[in-house]
């Protein structure tokens, strides 16, 4: 075992060490290559970490202090922006929809026009939408294999009976494939409508709307409140804010 490798076995990132990234992730986050390729170039001994060759992909890197070189070239730390928007209805999340009248980027200052939405919300859906240029964070939040919870407040037509609720929770078939188990809470029957919270971890197109329509209920209003470690909180409709350091670290720890 290499000396540098030995050292890093005792320096695995921990919860108390939140701003450190694994070397492999550090390389992909900073645009050197993909995570898969990063694994290879680290193992090939092409990466120097604070002056020493490092063959340990999980070596913890503190980007504010450590120096990483690949093939003799310093890796520049990329600047990422994370904007959390309370999307109002009537705006599309897709950047390049030529037919869209209004996209969520219209709600942000010009300096954020390079950002992409993380996952999509339907035009009629409101609520939490993250926009970032951090592809890794976007991947972690949206790829089905990570099972990231998303919680929505929904108002559906009619009175949602227990059997229908159970059907939605245990999964309905959409496009020939059953949806993963969902959790419905805080069910409040009102006059002609039911309000509730639903948590899903997939991101299929118009999923919540289709799940309820499968059991005979129309979604009248839908708002995303939570996505993984992010919570919409008191942000007003159409307003945005930058993620704070704790939230960014929450994303990195995912
Ligand atoms: N499910 C939907 O039906 N629409 C959304 O925008 C998000 C989840």
Short mmCIF file of C-alpha atoms and ligand atoms in Angstrom, two decimals:
data_model
loop_
_atom_site.label_atom_id
_atom_site.label_comp_id
_atom_site.label_asym_id
_atom_site.label_seq_id
_atom_site.Cartn_x
_atom_site.Cartn_y
_atom_site.Cartn_z
CA UNK A 1 0.00 0.00 0.00
CA UNK A 2 1.21 3.51 -0.86
CA UNK A 3 2.02 5.84 2.03
CA UNK A 4 -0.55 8.36 0.81
CA UNK A 5 -3.16 5.59 0.63
CA UNK A 6 -2.40 4.52 4.21
CA UNK A 7 -2.85 8.05 5.40
CA UNK A 8 -6.25 8.45 3.79
CA UNK A 9 -7.68 5.29 5.29
CA UNK A 10 -7.69 7.19 8.55
CA UNK A 11 -9.17 10.31 6.99
CA UNK A 12 -12.45 9.16 5.50
CA UNK A 13 -14.98 12.03 5.36
CA UNK A 14 -17.42 11.99 8.25
CA UNK A 15 -20.52 13.93 9.26
CA UNK A 16 -18.32 16.20 11.33
CA UNK A 17 -16.37 16.98 8.19
CA UNK A 18 -19.14 18.14 5.88
CA UNK A 19 -17.29 20.40 3.46
CA UNK A 20 -14.93 17.69 2.27
CA UNK A 21 -15.62 15.85 -0.96
CA UNK A 22 -14.25 12.49 -1.93
CA UNK A 23 -11.40 12.93 -4.41
CA UNK A 24 -13.32 11.08 -7.11
CA UNK A 25 -16.32 13.39 -6.65
CA UNK A 26 -14.07 16.47 -6.42
CA UNK A 27 -12.67 15.70 -9.88
CA UNK A 28 -16.07 15.19 -11.48
CA UNK A 29 -17.63 18.21 -9.70
CA UNK A 30 -14.87 20.41 -11.03
CA UNK A 31 -15.31 19.27 -14.59
CA UNK A 32 -12.17 17.16 -14.95
CA UNK A 33 -14.02 14.01 -16.05
CA UNK A 34 -16.88 11.71 -15.09
CA UNK A 35 -16.88 9.88 -11.77
CA UNK A 36 -16.13 6.62 -13.55
CA UNK A 37 -13.15 8.12 -15.37
CA UNK A 38 -12.00 9.79 -12.14
CA UNK A 39 -11.78 6.37 -10.50
CA UNK A 40 -9.49 5.20 -13.32
CA UNK A 41 -7.19 8.19 -13.39
CA UNK A 42 -6.79 8.09 -9.61
CA UNK A 43 -5.91 4.40 -9.69
CA UNK A 44 -3.47 5.05 -12.55
CA UNK A 45 -1.54 7.42 -10.25
CA UNK A 46 -2.17 10.51 -12.38
CA UNK A 47 -3.54 12.54 -9.48
CA UNK A 48 -1.40 14.45 -7.01
CA UNK A 49 -2.95 15.56 -3.76
CA UNK A 50 -1.04 18.19 -1.79
CA UNK A 51 2.16 17.18 -3.50
CA UNK A 52 1.78 13.40 -3.27
CA UNK A 53 0.40 10.87 -5.69
CA UNK A 54 -2.91 9.67 -4.30
CA UNK A 55 -4.56 6.44 -5.47
CA UNK A 56 -7.43 6.56 -3.00
CA UNK A 57 -10.72 7.69 -4.64
CA UNK A 58 -12.33 8.38 -1.26
CA UNK A 59 -9.56 10.65 0.03
CA UNK A 60 -11.30 13.71 1.50
CA UNK A 61 -10.61 16.99 -0.29
CA UNK A 62 -11.22 20.38 1.29
CA UNK A 63 -11.45 22.57 -1.79
CA UNK A 64 -10.65 25.71 0.19
CA UNK A 65 -7.28 24.34 1.31
CA UNK A 66 -6.12 21.32 -0.65
CA UNK A 67 -4.28 21.35 -3.97
CA UNK A 68 -5.15 18.72 -6.52
CA UNK A 69 -3.26 18.23 -9.77
CA UNK A 70 -4.14 15.89 -12.64
CA UNK A 71 -1.32 15.08 -15.05
CA UNK A 72 0.58 18.02 -13.59
CA UNK A 73 -2.27 20.53 -14.09
CA UNK A 74 -3.95 22.19 -11.11
CA UNK A 75 -7.68 21.46 -10.84
CA UNK A 76 -9.52 24.76 -10.60
CA UNK A 77 -12.43 24.76 -8.20
CA UNK A 78 -15.65 25.56 -10.05
CA UNK A 79 -18.13 28.07 -8.73
CA UNK A 80 -21.62 26.74 -8.35
CA UNK A 81 -24.84 28.62 -7.87
CA UNK A 82 -27.86 27.12 -6.13
CA UNK A 83 -31.10 29.04 -6.42
CA UNK A 84 -34.29 27.90 -4.76
CA UNK A 85 -37.41 29.30 -6.38
CA UNK A 86 -41.02 29.16 -5.29
CA UNK A 87 -42.39 28.53 -8.76
CA UNK A 88 -45.78 30.02 -9.47
CA UNK A 89 -48.26 28.30 -11.79
CA UNK A 90 -48.05 29.37 -15.44
CA UNK A 91 -44.26 29.03 -15.84
CA UNK A 92 -42.50 26.14 -17.57
CA UNK A 93 -39.34 24.62 -16.15
CA UNK A 94 -37.74 23.81 -19.48
CA UNK A 95 -35.09 26.22 -20.66
CA UNK A 96 -35.33 25.54 -24.34
CA UNK A 97 -39.04 25.33 -24.96
CA UNK A 98 -39.50 27.72 -27.88
CA UNK A 99 -43.26 27.65 -27.44
CA UNK A 100 -43.20 28.51 -23.76
CA UNK A 101 -44.51 31.98 -23.05
CA UNK A 102 -42.89 32.19 -19.63
CA UNK A 103 -40.13 30.02 -18.24
CA UNK A 104 -38.87 29.97 -14.65
CA UNK A 105 -35.73 31.77 -15.82
CA UNK A 106 -37.88 34.85 -16.42
CA UNK A 107 -38.27 35.02 -12.65
CA UNK A 108 -34.54 35.19 -11.97
CA UNK A 109 -31.92 37.92 -12.52
CA UNK A 110 -29.93 37.63 -15.76
CA UNK A 111 -26.84 36.38 -13.90
CA UNK A 112 -28.69 33.12 -13.23
CA UNK A 113 -29.82 32.46 -16.80
CA UNK A 114 -27.17 29.76 -17.20
CA UNK A 115 -28.75 27.59 -14.50
CA UNK A 116 -30.89 24.52 -15.14
CA UNK A 117 -33.91 23.29 -13.23
CA UNK A 118 -33.40 20.18 -11.15
CA UNK A 119 -36.24 17.92 -12.21
CA UNK A 120 -39.35 19.43 -13.64
CA UNK A 121 -42.59 20.78 -12.32
CA UNK A 122 -45.61 20.97 -14.60
CA UNK A 123 -46.64 24.39 -15.78
CA UNK A 124 -49.57 24.31 -13.37
CA UNK A 125 -47.57 23.08 -10.38
CA UNK A 126 -46.19 25.50 -7.83
CA UNK A 127 -43.49 25.30 -5.24
CA UNK A 128 -39.93 24.28 -4.62
CA UNK A 129 -37.68 24.29 -7.66
CA UNK A 130 -33.91 24.18 -7.42
CA UNK A 131 -31.87 25.71 -10.23
CA UNK A 132 -28.16 25.04 -10.37
CA UNK A 133 -25.14 24.48 -12.58
CA UNK A 134 -23.97 21.68 -10.26
CA UNK A 135 -24.70 18.64 -12.43
CA UNK A 136 -23.69 16.24 -9.70
CA UNK A 137 -26.19 17.63 -7.21
CA UNK A 138 -28.89 17.60 -9.89
CA UNK A 139 -28.10 13.96 -10.63
CA UNK A 140 -28.24 12.99 -6.95
CA UNK A 141 -31.60 14.69 -6.52
CA UNK A 142 -33.27 13.32 -9.60
CA UNK A 143 -31.86 9.91 -10.52
CA UNK A 144 -34.41 7.23 -9.54
CA UNK A 145 -31.72 5.01 -8.04
CA UNK A 146 -31.21 7.48 -5.16
CA UNK A 147 -34.89 7.34 -4.07
CA UNK A 148 -35.00 11.01 -3.07
CA UNK A 149 -38.28 11.91 -1.35
CA UNK A 150 -40.41 14.71 -2.75
CA UNK A 151 -43.38 15.94 -0.75
CA UNK A 152 -46.32 17.77 -2.31
CA UNK A 153 -49.35 19.49 -0.94
CA UNK A 154 -52.29 18.49 -3.13
CA UNK A 155 -55.94 19.43 -3.35
CA UNK A 156 -57.91 16.76 -5.15
CA UNK A 157 -61.52 16.64 -6.28
CA UNK A 158 -64.08 14.83 -4.15
CA UNK A 159 -63.70 12.88 -0.95
CA UNK A 160 -60.68 10.59 -0.97
CA UNK A 161 -61.88 7.31 0.51
CA UNK A 162 -59.50 5.01 2.36
CA UNK A 163 -59.48 2.32 -0.37
CA UNK A 164 -58.44 4.90 -3.00
CA UNK A 165 -55.81 6.32 -0.69
CA UNK A 166 -54.37 2.84 -0.14
CA UNK A 167 -54.34 2.22 -3.90
CA UNK A 168 -52.34 5.39 -4.54
CA UNK A 169 -49.99 4.55 -1.67
CA UNK A 170 -49.33 1.00 -2.76
CA UNK A 171 -48.77 2.01 -6.40
CA UNK A 172 -50.85 2.38 -9.54
CA UNK A 173 -49.90 1.33 -13.04
CA UNK A 174 -48.84 4.23 -15.26
CA UNK A 175 -47.69 3.49 -18.81
CA UNK A 176 -47.48 -0.21 -18.00
CA UNK A 177 -45.27 0.26 -14.95
CA UNK A 178 -46.37 0.35 -11.32
CA UNK A 179 -45.42 3.43 -9.34
CA UNK A 180 -43.26 2.89 -6.26
CA UNK A 181 -44.96 3.04 -2.85
CA UNK A 182 -46.01 6.54 -1.83
CA UNK A 183 -47.01 7.99 1.52
CA UNK A 184 -50.14 10.09 2.01
CA UNK A 185 -50.54 12.11 5.22
CA UNK A 186 -52.54 14.93 6.76
CA UNK A 187 -55.68 14.08 4.81
CA UNK A 188 -58.28 16.81 5.28
CA UNK A 189 -61.71 16.25 3.75
CA UNK A 190 -63.37 19.60 2.89
CA UNK A 191 -66.49 20.48 0.96
CA UNK A 192 -66.17 18.67 -2.44
CA UNK A 193 -62.36 18.45 -2.20
CA UNK A 194 -59.67 16.73 -0.13
CA UNK A 195 -56.39 18.29 0.90
CA UNK A 196 -53.40 16.11 1.68
CA UNK A 197 -49.64 15.71 1.63
CA UNK A 198 -48.14 13.06 -0.62
CA UNK A 199 -44.53 11.89 -0.66
CA UNK A 200 -43.13 10.07 -3.67
CA UNK A 201 -39.58 9.30 -4.68
CA UNK A 202 -39.91 8.87 -8.40
CA UNK A 203 -40.08 11.72 -10.88
CA UNK A 204 -42.29 10.44 -13.66
CA UNK A 205 -44.07 12.94 -15.87
CA UNK A 206 -47.16 14.42 -14.18
CA UNK A 207 -46.88 11.56 -11.71
CA UNK A 208 -49.00 12.87 -8.84
CA UNK A 209 -51.74 14.03 -11.21
CA UNK A 210 -51.83 10.65 -12.98
CA UNK A 211 -51.74 8.67 -9.72
CA UNK A 212 -54.87 10.39 -8.48
CA UNK A 213 -56.62 10.36 -11.83
CA UNK A 214 -56.13 6.56 -11.86
CA UNK A 215 -58.39 6.34 -8.81
CA UNK A 216 -60.90 8.87 -10.09
CA UNK A 217 -59.69 12.11 -8.48
CA UNK A 218 -58.53 15.21 -10.31
CA UNK A 219 -55.64 17.20 -8.87
CA UNK A 220 -56.91 20.75 -8.63
CA UNK A 221 -53.85 22.27 -6.99
CA UNK A 222 -50.31 20.94 -6.54
CA UNK A 223 -47.35 22.46 -4.75
CA UNK A 224 -43.96 20.90 -4.00
CA UNK A 225 -42.81 21.57 -0.44
CA UNK A 226 -39.80 19.32 0.03
CA UNK A 227 -37.17 17.75 -2.23
CA UNK A 228 -34.55 15.63 -0.44
CA UNK A 229 -32.82 17.88 2.10
CA UNK A 230 -34.45 21.07 0.73
CA UNK A 231 -37.55 22.65 2.22
CA UNK A 232 -39.54 25.48 0.61
CA UNK A 233 -40.35 27.16 3.93
CA UNK A 234 -41.67 30.72 3.95
CA UNK A 235 -40.50 31.74 0.47
CA UNK A 236 -43.32 33.62 -1.25
CA UNK A 237 -44.72 32.64 -4.65
CA UNK A 238 -42.41 33.84 -7.45
CA UNK A 239 -39.58 34.63 -5.02
CA UNK A 240 -36.16 33.02 -4.95
CA UNK A 241 -33.23 32.77 -2.59
CA UNK A 242 -29.76 31.27 -2.62
CA UNK A 243 -29.26 28.04 -0.70
CA UNK A 244 -27.41 28.55 2.56
CA UNK A 245 -24.19 26.73 3.39
CA UNK A 246 -25.97 24.11 5.46
CA UNK A 247 -28.32 23.28 2.58
CA UNK A 248 -25.42 23.04 0.12
CA UNK A 249 -23.64 20.72 2.48
CA UNK A 250 -26.85 18.69 2.80
CA UNK A 251 -26.82 18.23 -0.98
CA UNK A 252 -23.17 17.23 -0.98
CA UNK A 253 -23.72 14.65 1.72
CA UNK A 254 -26.46 12.92 -0.26
N1 LIG B 1 -46.31 15.37 -10.12
C1 LIG B 1 -47.09 16.01 -10.99
O1 LIG B 1 -48.12 15.49 -11.40
N2 LIG B 1 -46.72 17.21 -11.42
C2 LIG B 1 -45.61 17.83 -10.99
O2 LIG B 1 -45.32 18.95 -11.42
C3 LIG B 1 -44.80 17.16 -10.06
C4 LIG B 1 -45.17 15.92 -9.64
#
